[in-house]
Each structure stands twice: as structure tokens, then as C-alpha cells.
Amino acid sequence: AQKITQTQPGMFVQEKEAVTLDCTYDTSDPSYGLFWYKQPSSGEMIFLIYQGSYDQQNATEGRYSLNFQKARKSANLVISASQLGDSAMYFCAMTHHFGNEKLTFGTGTRLTIIP
Amino acid sequence: NAGVTQTPKFRILKIGQSMTLQCTQDMNHNYMYWYRQDPGMGLKLIYYSVGAGITDKGEVPNGYNVSRSTTEDFPLRLELAAPSQTSVYFCASRDRDRRVWFFGPGTRLTVL
């Protein structure tokens, strides 16, 4: 069974600082994908970044990067130069590439950016 | 493309009432999903479908039913609403590429 753990219920970060949101996962499948989603107060799910288990390099999308440490089974999201608009809930999620068709979510981290 | 649409946006039900949450996608995706999100929590899978006529249970299926008679539509049925079903319900779809998921805007349901 796949499991996603996010141990930080909430974080407060000063504007313009970098922030790291933690995510660890548990799977015995060698082929899987990891996602980060942002959920602002308006409620929609916004895709941020994806990392495949066989990808050689860490994924980056603008100010977002994914610190993928396969041996540790961690997939931390790094947001550089945080902005007030980054205040939101952030979810880590995982899917397997064969067989299991589901996307499994962690419990989320509420990030608040302080001006 | 409209993407994934959900109706209604909001609904208040009394205990024991029934309702259907509608989900439609216009991207010809085979895979469709229903999730629920309780306050301050992550999304939990209720049911999913890998194609028309094929559905399967997720993590929290009790109290819900689904059907998939067409590729486009994946309605979620609540037969006897209970306060524990107060939640935000998200429908999602994807194509064969598991890297790209599309989420609807959600339906906020309150059962009193």
C-alpha cells in the first residue's frame, strides 16, 4: 500500500525567504510519481510540480523545485523567494505507474507567508 | 475545453435525504475519480472508474454509490445523507498519462 506523510501541519515564513515543505512516502513499487498541489483559500487544486521515480534530475518549475531523495523516500517541495500569494495549503501526492490507478494524498501543510 | 465541471457548487442536505453530485469532463478521459476533503485534511478517494461501465471502491466508499454509463459523466450518489458526509467533494480525471490530472472546482456539501 502507498502512504504519504506530511509532518508539518502549519508553517510561518517571512516574505522573500525560501521555504521547504516536507513529504515522505512509503511504497514497495519501483515505478511511481510524486506530485505537489497548492490549494488556496478559494479551494481549487492547483498542480505545482511532478517527479517521476526514474527521473535523473530533480524537477523544477519556476520558483518551485522538488528535492527528491529516493533512498530516503522523501520528496520535499522548495519554494524560493516566497510571496504573499504563496499562503495556502500544500499537498504531496503519489501515484504508481503500473497497476494501481489512484492518486494518494498526504494530510497537507498550511503555509502562511508573513509580510 | 471546459475541463472537469461539477454541480452543484454548494448544497445543504438534511439527514436522511439523498442527492447526486454531478461530474462531467469533455477531454475524453477514461479515468475518473471522486475524492472527499474533510476540513483541514487531505483528499481521500471514494470511488474511481477506469472506463465506461467499470467502477471500483476507493478508501472511503461507504454511504456512496457511483455509475459510469458514458465516458463523460461520473455521478456520485448519496442515498441517506449523514452529518459525517459533510465535506468538500472533488471530481478528477486523467488520460493515460498519469502525470497530468485535472480536478473540478469542488462541491461543498453540508448535512444537518
XYZ file of N, CA and C in Angstrom:
681
model
N 0.841 -1.190 0.000
C 0.000 0.000 0.000
C 0.884 1.251 0.000
N 0.403 2.287 -0.650
C 1.181 3.506 -0.698
C 0.706 4.462 0.388
N 1.657 5.213 0.950
C 1.319 6.150 2.016
C 2.177 7.397 1.876
N 1.544 8.540 2.114
C 2.228 9.820 2.063
C 2.148 10.463 3.442
N 3.259 10.970 3.936
C 3.292 11.609 5.251
C 3.811 13.028 5.132
N 3.020 13.965 5.639
C 3.455 15.356 5.756
C 3.395 15.711 7.233
N 4.535 15.970 7.826
C 4.621 16.108 9.280
C 4.461 17.532 9.783
N 4.365 18.477 8.873
C 4.256 19.887 9.273
C 2.824 20.357 9.061
N 2.012 20.424 10.103
C 0.633 20.880 9.907
C 0.575 22.342 9.447
N 1.494 23.166 9.991
C 1.490 24.570 9.635
C 2.890 25.152 9.685
N 3.111 26.155 8.823
C 4.408 26.838 8.814
C 4.183 28.325 8.584
N 5.015 29.120 9.257
C 5.006 30.572 9.061
C 6.373 30.975 8.537
N 6.381 31.711 7.445
C 7.644 32.081 6.800
C 7.592 33.563 6.427
N 8.723 34.217 6.616
C 8.822 35.625 6.240
C 8.846 35.752 4.717
N 8.163 36.762 4.229
C 8.155 37.023 2.788
C 9.581 37.139 2.265
N 9.795 36.595 1.059
C 11.064 36.598 0.327
C 12.038 35.527 0.811
N 11.720 34.861 1.894
C 12.578 33.751 2.313
C 12.217 32.489 1.537
N 13.148 31.543 1.494
C 12.859 30.240 0.902
C 12.180 29.359 1.958
N 11.369 28.428 1.488
C 10.670 27.534 2.421
C 10.713 26.111 1.878
N 10.870 25.171 2.775
C 10.862 23.755 2.412
C 9.708 23.061 3.115
N 8.878 22.416 2.325
C 7.757 21.645 2.861
C 8.109 20.158 2.745
N 7.974 19.445 3.856
C 8.436 18.061 3.907
C 7.371 17.072 3.429
N 7.855 16.027 2.783
C 6.984 14.945 2.350
C 7.797 13.659 2.325
N 7.336 12.636 3.005
C 7.929 11.315 2.883
C 6.863 10.355 2.400
N 7.305 9.287 1.757
C 6.348 8.358 1.178
C 6.807 6.936 1.441
N 5.875 6.032 1.300
C 6.176 4.621 1.533
C 5.573 3.816 0.396
N 6.400 3.101 -0.308
C 5.928 2.227 -1.365
C 6.971 1.163 -1.621
N 6.513 0.013 -2.075
C 7.439 -1.053 -2.466
C 7.547 -1.153 -3.981
N 6.782 -0.312 -4.662
C 6.783 -0.310 -6.123
C 7.954 0.536 -6.625
N 8.733 0.062 -7.598
C 9.885 0.843 -8.072
C 9.502 1.987 -9.015
N 8.283 1.942 -9.556
C 7.881 2.932 -10.548
C 6.692 3.730 -10.038
N 6.923 5.013 -9.784
C 5.864 5.832 -9.191
C 6.109 7.289 -9.542
N 5.118 8.107 -9.265
C 5.229 9.537 -9.499
C 4.817 10.308 -8.258
N 5.457 11.426 -8.052
C 5.181 12.270 -6.888
C 4.745 13.655 -7.352
N 3.752 14.191 -6.683
C 3.165 15.467 -7.062
C 3.129 16.402 -5.850
N 3.093 17.684 -6.167
C 2.726 18.707 -5.182
C 1.592 19.551 -5.770
N 0.595 19.761 -4.908
C -0.532 20.605 -5.267
C -0.661 21.731 -4.255
N -1.148 22.860 -4.743
C -1.434 24.015 -3.897
C -2.949 24.206 -3.845
N -3.457 24.451 -2.644
C -4.886 24.718 -2.501
C -5.070 26.048 -1.771
N -5.346 27.109 -2.510
C -5.576 28.398 -1.852
C -6.917 28.394 -1.129
N -7.215 29.494 -0.472
C -8.451 29.559 0.318
C -9.692 29.441 -0.554
N -9.553 29.716 -1.837
C -10.681 29.565 -2.755
C -11.035 28.101 -3.018
N -10.129 27.186 -2.692
C -10.471 25.770 -2.682
C -10.018 24.928 -3.859
N -9.638 25.536 -4.967
C -9.270 24.702 -6.119
C -7.920 24.044 -5.909
N -7.712 22.949 -6.583
C -6.450 22.206 -6.527
C -5.593 22.657 -7.709
N -4.412 23.203 -7.409
C -3.521 23.723 -8.437
C -2.270 22.861 -8.485
N -2.017 22.262 -9.641
C -0.822 21.442 -9.818
C 0.422 22.330 -9.807
N 1.449 21.898 -9.063
C 2.691 22.657 -9.000
C 3.843 21.969 -9.713
N 4.058 20.674 -9.382
C 5.280 20.037 -9.854
C 5.136 18.537 -9.770
N 5.860 17.836 -10.648
C 5.819 16.373 -10.719
C 7.247 15.825 -10.794
N 7.438 14.686 -10.108
C 8.722 13.981 -10.157
C 8.476 12.509 -10.380
N 9.050 11.945 -11.426
C 8.955 10.514 -11.634
C 10.084 9.790 -10.903
N 9.827 8.560 -10.489
C 10.811 7.839 -9.676
C 12.086 7.541 -10.455
N 12.008 7.506 -11.785
C 13.182 7.211 -12.586
C 13.829 8.465 -13.161
N 13.252 9.624 -12.841
C 13.846 10.859 -13.347
C 15.200 11.083 -12.697
N 16.180 11.409 -13.523
C 17.546 11.548 -13.026
C 17.768 12.858 -12.284
N 17.031 13.863 -12.702
C 17.231 15.178 -12.099
C 16.010 15.582 -11.288
N 16.241 16.425 -10.290
C 15.128 16.964 -9.517
C 14.300 17.886 -10.399
N 12.974 17.798 -10.238
C 12.071 18.612 -11.039
C 12.097 20.061 -10.572
N 11.965 20.970 -11.536
C 11.856 22.399 -11.217
C 10.771 23.006 -12.091
N 10.027 23.952 -11.504
C 9.003 24.695 -12.228
C 8.997 26.105 -11.666
N 9.726 27.001 -12.311
C 9.774 28.371 -11.839
C 10.376 28.459 -10.449
N 9.623 28.999 -9.493
C 10.120 29.130 -8.123
C 10.002 27.836 -7.319
N 9.414 26.808 -7.919
C 9.218 25.536 -7.223
C 10.270 24.528 -7.665
N 10.813 23.823 -6.721
C 11.686 22.696 -7.026
C 11.361 21.572 -6.067
N 11.614 20.370 -6.524
C 11.327 19.194 -5.715
C 12.651 18.546 -5.351
N 12.934 18.463 -4.073
C 14.160 17.837 -3.573
C 13.869 16.350 -3.375
N 14.209 15.566 -4.389
C 13.874 14.143 -4.416
C 15.046 13.326 -3.906
N 14.845 12.649 -2.775
C 15.865 11.767 -2.221
C 15.275 10.374 -2.151
N 15.561 9.618 -3.195
C 14.900 8.328 -3.386
C 15.215 7.345 -2.262
N 16.467 7.288 -1.847
C 16.855 6.325 -0.807
C 16.147 6.632 0.511
N 15.923 7.903 0.775
C 15.234 8.308 1.997
C 13.724 8.328 1.822
N 13.258 8.124 0.602
C 11.841 8.189 0.266
C 11.257 9.544 0.698
N 11.937 10.592 0.298
C 11.425 11.928 0.595
C 11.330 12.748 -0.682
N 10.371 13.657 -0.702
C 10.101 14.479 -1.886
C 9.678 15.865 -1.412
N 10.615 16.586 -0.867
C 10.309 17.889 -0.286
C 10.136 18.959 -1.357
N 9.189 19.839 -1.136
C 8.950 20.964 -2.038
C 9.713 22.180 -1.517
N 10.464 22.810 -2.396
C 11.182 24.023 -2.035
C 10.597 25.179 -2.837
N 10.192 26.218 -2.129
C 9.693 27.431 -2.777
C 10.721 28.525 -2.526
N 11.274 29.049 -3.576
C 12.276 30.100 -3.410
C 11.588 31.467 -3.383
N 12.182 32.408 -2.664
C 11.689 33.788 -2.647
C 10.178 33.837 -2.462
N 9.720 33.411 -1.306
C 8.285 33.276 -1.068
C 7.563 34.622 -1.208
N 6.302 34.511 -1.629
C 5.450 35.686 -1.851
C 4.175 35.537 -1.033
N 3.507 36.655 -0.797
C 2.274 36.593 -0.005
C 1.258 35.653 -0.637
N 1.255 35.605 -1.963
C 0.315 34.730 -2.668
C 0.611 33.255 -2.512
N 1.732 32.921 -1.900
C 2.052 31.513 -1.652
C 1.320 30.968 -0.434
N 0.694 31.827 0.332
C -0.066 31.368 1.502
C -1.200 30.465 1.041
N -1.195 29.229 1.507
C -2.165 28.221 1.037
C -1.887 26.909 1.744
N -2.751 25.920 1.471
C -2.467 24.530 1.855
C -1.683 23.885 0.723
N -0.723 23.042 1.099
C 0.093 22.340 0.126
C 0.002 20.846 0.386
N -0.284 20.096 -0.681
C -0.445 18.649 -0.561
C 0.582 17.923 -1.415
N 1.175 16.928 -0.821
C 2.028 15.991 -1.525
C 1.164 14.791 -1.908
N 1.408 14.216 -3.075
C 0.592 13.092 -3.522
C 1.447 12.131 -4.339
N 0.985 10.892 -4.453
C 1.747 9.860 -5.157
C 0.827 8.959 -5.971
N 1.332 8.530 -7.107
C 0.644 7.526 -7.882
C 1.665 6.503 -8.365
N 1.208 5.291 -8.644
C 2.092 4.280 -9.189
C 1.896 4.210 -10.691
N 2.902 3.772 -11.384
C 2.861 3.776 -12.841
C 2.318 2.486 -13.432
N 2.189 1.464 -12.632
C 1.638 0.222 -13.142
C 0.634 -0.331 -12.149
N -0.499 -0.772 -12.683
C -1.494 -1.414 -11.823
C -2.331 -0.401 -11.075
N -1.880 0.009 -9.920
C -2.625 0.934 -9.079
C -2.908 2.244 -9.815
N -4.196 2.589 -9.932
C -4.563 3.741 -10.752
C -4.798 5.003 -9.946
N -4.528 4.965 -8.657
C -5.014 6.031 -7.786
C -3.959 7.077 -7.484
N -4.415 8.254 -7.062
C -3.563 9.322 -6.564
C -3.834 9.432 -5.066
N -2.801 9.192 -4.266
C -2.948 9.208 -2.809
C -2.327 10.480 -2.257
N -3.067 11.151 -1.366
C -2.642 12.440 -0.840
C -2.160 12.353 0.599
N -1.246 13.249 0.964
C -0.910 13.473 2.360
C -1.939 14.386 3.005
N -1.729 14.685 4.280
C -2.695 15.484 5.033
C -2.500 16.982 4.846
N -1.393 17.372 4.233
C -1.221 18.776 3.884
C -0.441 19.578 4.902
N 0.099 20.692 4.434
C 0.786 21.682 5.268
C 0.192 23.049 4.940
N -0.226 23.756 5.984
C -0.744 25.110 5.757
C 0.407 26.099 5.877
N 0.728 26.751 4.770
C 1.829 27.709 4.721
C 1.264 29.120 4.799
N 1.810 29.901 5.718
C 1.426 31.301 5.843
C 2.663 32.156 5.654
N 2.580 33.084 4.712
C 3.697 33.989 4.438
C 3.439 35.307 5.177
N 4.403 35.712 5.956
C 4.281 36.922 6.777
C 4.960 38.095 6.069
N 4.252 39.219 5.934
C 4.882 40.366 5.238
C 5.992 40.998 6.076
N -12.037 23.654 -24.298
C -12.454 22.610 -23.345
C -12.838 23.213 -22.016
N -13.941 22.748 -21.443
C -14.352 23.216 -20.125
C -13.574 22.502 -19.026
N -12.946 21.364 -19.346
C -12.215 20.612 -18.335
C -13.164 19.731 -17.540
N -13.012 19.745 -16.214
C -13.874 18.976 -15.325
C -14.852 19.944 -14.658
N -16.128 19.689 -14.850
C -17.143 20.538 -14.234
C -17.931 19.744 -13.200
N -18.303 20.411 -12.124
C -19.067 19.785 -11.043
C -20.269 20.660 -10.707
N -21.379 19.997 -10.485
C -22.575 20.698 -9.994
C -23.227 19.867 -8.910
N -23.811 20.507 -7.889
C -23.801 21.954 -7.660
C -22.492 22.399 -7.013
N -22.318 23.664 -6.805
C -21.148 24.189 -6.090
C -21.336 24.055 -4.585
N -22.534 24.276 -4.133
C -22.855 24.198 -2.709
C -24.197 23.479 -2.558
N -24.339 22.781 -1.432
C -25.618 22.141 -1.146
C -25.718 21.879 0.344
N -26.920 22.123 0.892
C -27.197 21.745 2.270
C -28.278 20.677 2.241
N -28.009 19.579 2.903
C -28.951 18.464 2.973
C -29.386 18.228 4.406
N -30.575 17.704 4.553
C -30.995 17.237 5.874
C -30.628 15.766 6.002
N -30.439 15.334 7.225
C -30.113 13.932 7.492
C -31.172 13.036 6.849
N -30.691 12.012 6.131
C -31.598 11.063 5.500
C -31.981 11.396 4.074
N -31.711 12.633 3.643
C -32.022 12.991 2.260
C -31.013 12.361 1.304
N -31.373 12.346 0.034
C -30.495 11.797 -0.997
C -30.157 12.892 -2.002
N -29.025 12.710 -2.667
C -28.685 13.639 -3.738
C -27.615 13.016 -4.626
N -27.487 13.590 -5.801
C -26.453 13.174 -6.746
C -25.551 14.352 -7.052
N -24.255 14.133 -6.881
C -23.263 15.120 -7.283
C -22.844 14.788 -8.714
N -22.922 15.805 -9.555
C -22.619 15.584 -10.968
C -21.172 15.941 -11.286
N -20.571 15.147 -12.154
C -19.222 15.412 -12.641
C -19.180 15.089 -14.129
N -18.685 16.036 -14.899
C -18.569 15.855 -16.346
C -17.223 16.360 -16.818
N -16.608 15.588 -17.719
C -15.363 16.056 -18.342
C -15.502 15.927 -19.856
N -14.898 16.883 -20.549
C -15.031 16.931 -22.003
C -13.702 16.651 -22.695
N -12.823 15.910 -22.029
C -11.497 15.637 -22.573
C -11.357 14.189 -23.029
N -12.450 13.455 -23.005
C -12.462 12.056 -23.422
C -11.518 11.193 -22.567
N -11.438 11.519 -21.276
C -10.582 10.757 -20.374
C -11.271 9.480 -19.934
N -10.506 8.402 -19.895
C -11.062 7.148 -19.406
C -11.136 7.108 -17.884
N -10.163 7.738 -17.225
C -10.046 7.601 -15.785
C -10.722 8.772 -15.080
N -11.637 8.436 -14.168
C -12.320 9.469 -13.382
C -12.369 9.052 -11.924
N -12.396 10.053 -11.046
C -12.235 9.807 -9.612
C -13.139 10.735 -8.808
N -13.585 10.233 -7.653
C -14.245 11.070 -6.661
C -13.432 11.039 -5.373
N -13.139 12.251 -4.887
C -12.441 12.409 -3.618
C -13.316 13.244 -2.688
N -13.102 13.053 -1.396
C -13.686 13.954 -0.414
C -12.574 14.559 0.427
N -12.795 15.802 0.826
C -11.824 16.500 1.654
C -12.524 17.057 2.882
N -12.222 16.487 4.029
C -12.765 16.978 5.281
C -11.950 18.194 5.723
N -12.519 19.059 6.558
C -11.843 20.311 6.937
C -10.426 20.085 7.464
N -9.467 20.781 6.884
C -8.083 20.716 7.323
C -7.368 19.425 6.989
N -7.957 18.625 6.120
C -7.375 17.315 5.817
C -7.043 17.193 4.334
N -6.384 16.084 4.010
C -6.103 15.793 2.614
C -7.297 15.148 1.929
N -7.117 14.824 0.664
C -8.193 14.216 -0.122
C -8.164 12.707 0.044
N -9.352 12.139 0.217
C -9.469 10.688 0.325
C -10.329 10.171 -0.818
N -9.900 9.065 -1.415
C -10.569 8.523 -2.586
C -11.836 7.770 -2.190
N -12.941 8.110 -2.840
C -14.219 7.457 -2.555
C -14.441 6.316 -3.554
N -14.495 6.645 -4.827
C -14.667 5.691 -5.912
C -13.863 6.174 -7.108
N -13.578 5.241 -8.007
C -12.954 5.627 -9.246
C -13.428 4.724 -10.371
N -13.127 5.167 -11.594
C -13.563 4.429 -12.779
C -12.461 4.487 -13.820
N -12.192 3.349 -14.440
C -11.150 3.304 -15.467
C -11.744 3.285 -16.871
N -13.051 3.419 -16.942
C -13.717 3.477 -18.236
C -15.211 3.297 -18.052
N -15.959 3.580 -19.103
C -17.420 3.438 -19.034
C -17.787 2.011 -18.644
N -18.668 1.893 -17.664
C -19.129 0.596 -17.196
C -18.248 -0.063 -16.150
N -17.124 0.583 -15.791
C -16.181 -0.020 -14.835
C -15.951 0.942 -13.679
N -16.310 0.509 -12.484
C -16.066 1.331 -11.299
C -15.460 0.464 -10.206
N -14.809 1.124 -9.251
C -14.206 0.382 -8.146
C -14.145 1.270 -6.920
N -14.123 0.618 -5.753
C -14.112 1.349 -4.499
C -12.734 1.915 -4.209
N -12.762 3.068 -3.537
C -11.531 3.651 -3.044
C -11.394 3.406 -1.560
N -10.850 4.371 -0.874
C -10.545 4.252 0.549
C -11.771 4.394 1.439
N -12.733 5.260 1.043
C -13.879 5.575 1.901
C -15.187 5.486 1.115
N -15.596 4.295 0.646
C -16.769 4.201 -0.225
C -18.117 4.117 0.495
N -18.110 3.839 1.801
C -19.372 3.584 2.498
C -20.278 4.814 2.481
N -21.537 4.585 2.115
C -22.528 5.660 2.065
C -22.655 6.307 0.699
N -21.877 5.810 -0.276
C -21.873 6.382 -1.619
C -22.069 5.294 -2.671
N -22.578 5.728 -3.823
C -22.651 4.856 -4.988
C -22.277 5.653 -6.221
N -21.747 4.964 -7.209
C -21.398 5.610 -8.460
C -21.871 4.769 -9.625
N -21.898 5.406 -10.787
C -22.161 4.706 -12.045
C -21.359 5.415 -13.120
N -21.063 4.708 -14.183
C -20.326 5.318 -15.294
C -20.884 4.749 -16.597
N -21.948 5.367 -17.054
C -22.593 4.870 -18.273
C -21.991 5.510 -19.526
N -21.336 6.659 -19.375
C -20.677 7.294 -20.510
C -19.255 7.671 -20.129
N -18.431 7.963 -21.108
C -17.069 8.405 -20.823
C -17.061 9.749 -20.113
N -18.025 10.612 -20.446
C -18.005 11.994 -19.965
C -18.468 12.155 -18.524
N -19.416 11.332 -18.081
C -20.089 11.587 -16.806
C -19.770 10.543 -15.752
N -19.623 11.009 -14.515
C -19.320 10.113 -13.406
C -20.039 10.654 -12.167
N -21.336 10.415 -12.048
C -22.090 10.950 -10.914
C -21.848 10.168 -9.625
N -21.911 10.884 -8.519
C -21.749 10.294 -7.187
C -23.065 10.435 -6.441
N -23.583 9.317 -5.954
C -24.891 9.300 -5.304
C -24.742 9.104 -3.802
N -25.420 9.975 -3.042
C -25.546 9.797 -1.597
C -26.984 9.390 -1.330
N -27.195 8.221 -0.750
C -28.561 7.728 -0.584
C -29.213 8.221 0.703
N -28.550 8.112 1.800
C -29.097 8.544 3.095
C -28.039 9.433 3.747
N -28.173 10.724 3.531
C -27.127 11.634 3.985
C -26.977 11.610 5.502
N -25.714 11.647 5.944
C -25.378 11.666 7.362
C -24.442 12.839 7.621
N -24.417 13.375 8.846
C -23.527 14.503 9.146
C -22.062 14.204 8.827
N -21.664 12.922 8.921
C -20.276 12.549 8.633
C -19.917 12.740 7.164
N -20.916 12.956 6.326
C -20.655 13.187 4.910
C -20.511 14.671 4.570
N -20.566 15.512 5.572
C -20.253 16.923 5.382
C -18.799 17.035 4.968
N -18.574 17.596 3.778
C -17.229 17.600 3.226
C -17.229 18.405 1.925
N -16.046 18.566 1.367
C -15.932 19.100 0.011
C -15.587 17.938 -0.903
N -16.327 17.808 -1.975
C -16.162 16.681 -2.889
C -15.523 17.162 -4.190
N -14.439 16.492 -4.550
C -13.727 16.814 -5.774
C -13.835 15.646 -6.753
N -14.121 15.994 -7.987
C -14.054 15.044 -9.081
C -12.760 15.310 -9.851
N -12.132 14.259 -10.343
C -10.899 14.419 -11.102
C -10.901 13.460 -12.286
N -10.125 13.794 -13.286
C -9.986 12.891 -14.423
C -8.562 12.953 -14.945
N -8.200 11.923 -15.685
C -6.905 11.934 -16.332
C -6.965 11.033 -17.553
N -5.989 11.223 -18.417
C -5.843 10.363 -19.577
C -4.846 9.263 -19.211
N -4.297 8.585 -20.187
C -3.361 7.501 -19.908
C -2.086 8.009 -19.245
N -1.736 9.280 -19.484
C -0.552 9.864 -18.869
C -0.854 10.159 -17.404
N -0.229 9.396 -16.520
C -0.538 9.540 -15.099
C 0.045 10.810 -14.490
N 0.815 11.567 -15.268
C 1.412 12.782 -14.733
C 0.465 13.969 -14.763
N -0.605 13.867 -15.496
C -1.483 15.023 -15.680
C -2.883 14.689 -15.182
N -3.257 15.322 -14.111
C -4.571 15.141 -13.510
C -5.344 16.456 -13.583
N -6.635 16.349 -13.807
C -7.498 17.522 -13.864
C -8.527 17.414 -12.741
N -8.624 18.469 -11.963
C -9.575 18.489 -10.857
C -10.701 19.468 -11.149
N -11.906 19.096 -10.740
C -13.018 20.015 -10.779
C -12.912 21.013 -9.646
N -13.806 22.007 -9.628
C -13.746 23.074 -8.616
C -14.269 22.654 -7.252
N -14.909 21.505 -7.174
C -15.397 21.010 -5.892
C -16.855 21.338 -5.634
N -17.494 20.487 -4.828
C -18.849 20.714 -4.330
C -18.786 20.700 -2.814
N -19.244 21.793 -2.203
C -19.241 21.873 -0.733
C -20.589 21.410 -0.228
N -20.599 20.282 0.491
C -21.836 19.678 0.984
C -21.882 19.738 2.501
N -23.013 20.216 3.003
C -23.245 20.238 4.445
C -24.489 19.421 4.747
N -24.377 18.505 5.704
C -25.518 17.684 6.108
C -25.883 18.053 7.543
N -27.124 18.534 7.722
C -27.559 18.993 9.043
C -28.689 18.118 9.588
